[in-house]
PDB file of C-alpha atoms in Angstrom:
ATOM      1  CA  UNK A   1      87.976 106.629 109.950  1.00  0.00           C
ATOM      2  CA  UNK A   2      87.357 110.119 108.475  1.00  0.00           C
ATOM      3  CA  UNK A   3      90.189 111.644 110.813  1.00  0.00           C
ATOM      4  CA  UNK A   4      92.879 109.905 107.238  1.00  0.00           C
ATOM      5  CA  UNK A   5      90.687 111.311 104.511  1.00  0.00           C
ATOM      6  CA  UNK A   6      93.226 113.313 103.227  1.00  0.00           C
ATOM      7  CA  UNK A   7      90.460 115.462  99.603  1.00  0.00           C
ATOM      8  CA  UNK A   8      87.867 117.806 100.184  1.00  0.00           C
ATOM      9  CA  UNK A   9      85.478 115.300  97.293  1.00  0.00           C
ATOM     10  CA  UNK A  10      83.116 113.998  98.657  1.00  0.00           C
ATOM     11  CA  UNK A  11      83.545 110.215 100.052  1.00  0.00           C
ATOM     12  CA  UNK A  12      80.942 107.776  97.687  1.00  0.00           C
ATOM     13  CA  UNK A  13      79.372 105.063  99.860  1.00  0.00           C
ATOM     14  CA  UNK A  14      80.223 101.347  99.069  1.00  0.00           C
ATOM     15  CA  UNK A  15      77.680  98.423  98.422  1.00  0.00           C
ATOM     16  CA  UNK A  16      79.300  94.994  96.885  1.00  0.00           C
ATOM     17  CA  UNK A  17      77.060  91.397  96.846  1.00  0.00           C
ATOM     18  CA  UNK A  18      79.321  89.400  98.183  1.00  0.00           C
ATOM     19  CA  UNK A  19      78.990  85.435  99.599  1.00  0.00           C
ATOM     20  CA  UNK A  20      77.761  85.083 103.476  1.00  0.00           C
ATOM     21  CA  UNK A  21      80.574  82.714 103.391  1.00  0.00           C
ATOM     22  CA  UNK A  22      82.968  84.695 102.095  1.00  0.00           C
ATOM     23  CA  UNK A  23      85.467  86.449 104.543  1.00  0.00           C
ATOM     24  CA  UNK A  24      86.748  89.905 104.820  1.00  0.00           C
ATOM     25  CA  UNK A  25      90.102  90.077 102.385  1.00  0.00           C
ATOM     26  CA  UNK A  26      87.836  88.549 100.098  1.00  0.00           C
ATOM     27  CA  UNK A  27      87.344  92.514  99.424  1.00  0.00           C
ATOM     28  CA  UNK A  28      89.793  94.383 100.473  1.00  0.00           C
ATOM     29  CA  UNK A  29      91.311  94.900  97.292  1.00  0.00           C
ATOM     30  CA  UNK A  30      87.671  96.150  95.493  1.00  0.00           C
ATOM     31  CA  UNK A  31      87.394  98.218  98.604  1.00  0.00           C
ATOM     32  CA  UNK A  32      90.872  99.687  98.995  1.00  0.00           C
ATOM     33  CA  UNK A  33      90.652 100.284  95.299  1.00  0.00           C
ATOM     34  CA  UNK A  34      87.742 102.955  95.644  1.00  0.00           C
ATOM     35  CA  UNK A  35      88.833 104.506  98.787  1.00  0.00           C
ATOM     36  CA  UNK A  36      92.380 104.948  98.001  1.00  0.00           C
ATOM     37  CA  UNK A  37      91.834 108.969  96.648  1.00  0.00           C
ATOM     38  CA  UNK A  38      90.367 109.509  99.841  1.00  0.00           C
ATOM     39  CA  UNK A  39      93.894 108.624 101.163  1.00  0.00           C
ATOM     40  CA  UNK A  40      97.204 109.834 101.895  1.00  0.00           C
ATOM     41  CA  UNK A  41      99.577 109.112  99.573  1.00  0.00           C
ATOM     42  CA  UNK A  42     102.162 107.768 101.991  1.00  0.00           C
ATOM     43  CA  UNK A  43      99.159 105.084 102.642  1.00  0.00           C
ATOM     44  CA  UNK A  44      97.739 103.798  99.663  1.00  0.00           C
ATOM     45  CA  UNK A  45      99.833 100.682 100.229  1.00  0.00           C
ATOM     46  CA  UNK A  46      99.117  99.686 103.903  1.00  0.00           C
ATOM     47  CA  UNK A  47      96.994  97.024 104.574  1.00  0.00           C
ATOM     48  CA  UNK A  48      97.710  97.083 107.472  1.00  0.00           C
ATOM     49  CA  UNK A  49      96.052 100.190 108.088  1.00  0.00           C
ATOM     50  CA  UNK A  50      92.316  99.337 106.528  1.00  0.00           C
ATOM     51  CA  UNK A  51      90.380  98.194 108.760  1.00  0.00           C
ATOM     52  CA  UNK A  52      86.192  97.421 109.001  1.00  0.00           C
ATOM     53  CA  UNK A  53      83.629  99.386 111.988  1.00  0.00           C
ATOM     54  CA  UNK A  54      80.006  98.756 111.364  1.00  0.00           C
ATOM     55  CA  UNK A  55      78.474 101.953 113.948  1.00  0.00           C
ATOM     56  CA  UNK A  56      81.484 102.480 116.112  1.00  0.00           C
ATOM     57  CA  UNK A  57      82.776  99.148 115.948  1.00  0.00           C
ATOM     58  CA  UNK A  58      85.750  97.165 113.918  1.00  0.00           C
ATOM     59  CA  UNK A  59      84.804  94.088 112.859  1.00  0.00           C
ATOM     60  CA  UNK A  60      86.531  90.512 112.687  1.00  0.00           C
ATOM     61  CA  UNK A  61      88.153  90.232 109.924  1.00  0.00           C
ATOM     62  CA  UNK A  62      88.639  85.651 111.034  1.00  0.00           C
ATOM     63  CA  UNK A  63      84.252  85.622 110.880  1.00  0.00           C
ATOM     64  CA  UNK A  64      82.690  85.153 107.590  1.00  0.00           C
ATOM     65  CA  UNK A  65      80.724  88.139 106.358  1.00  0.00           C
ATOM     66  CA  UNK A  66      77.402  86.703 106.608  1.00  0.00           C
ATOM     67  CA  UNK A  67      77.637  86.198 110.386  1.00  0.00           C
TER      68      UNK A  67
END
């Protein structure tokens, strides 16, 4: 979420090509690595605080990416 960004650097978007039948947990570490520099150091290792959203709605983790 933009309010949790602790850097003055502009956050870059990330685009990944992944199989449609994979789940978000498959790409979680890649996404996390991309944004670790932008969050406060005490939040870097907290996967349970992470989520994906689209148009302001959280995406479900138990549904494949391509659905």
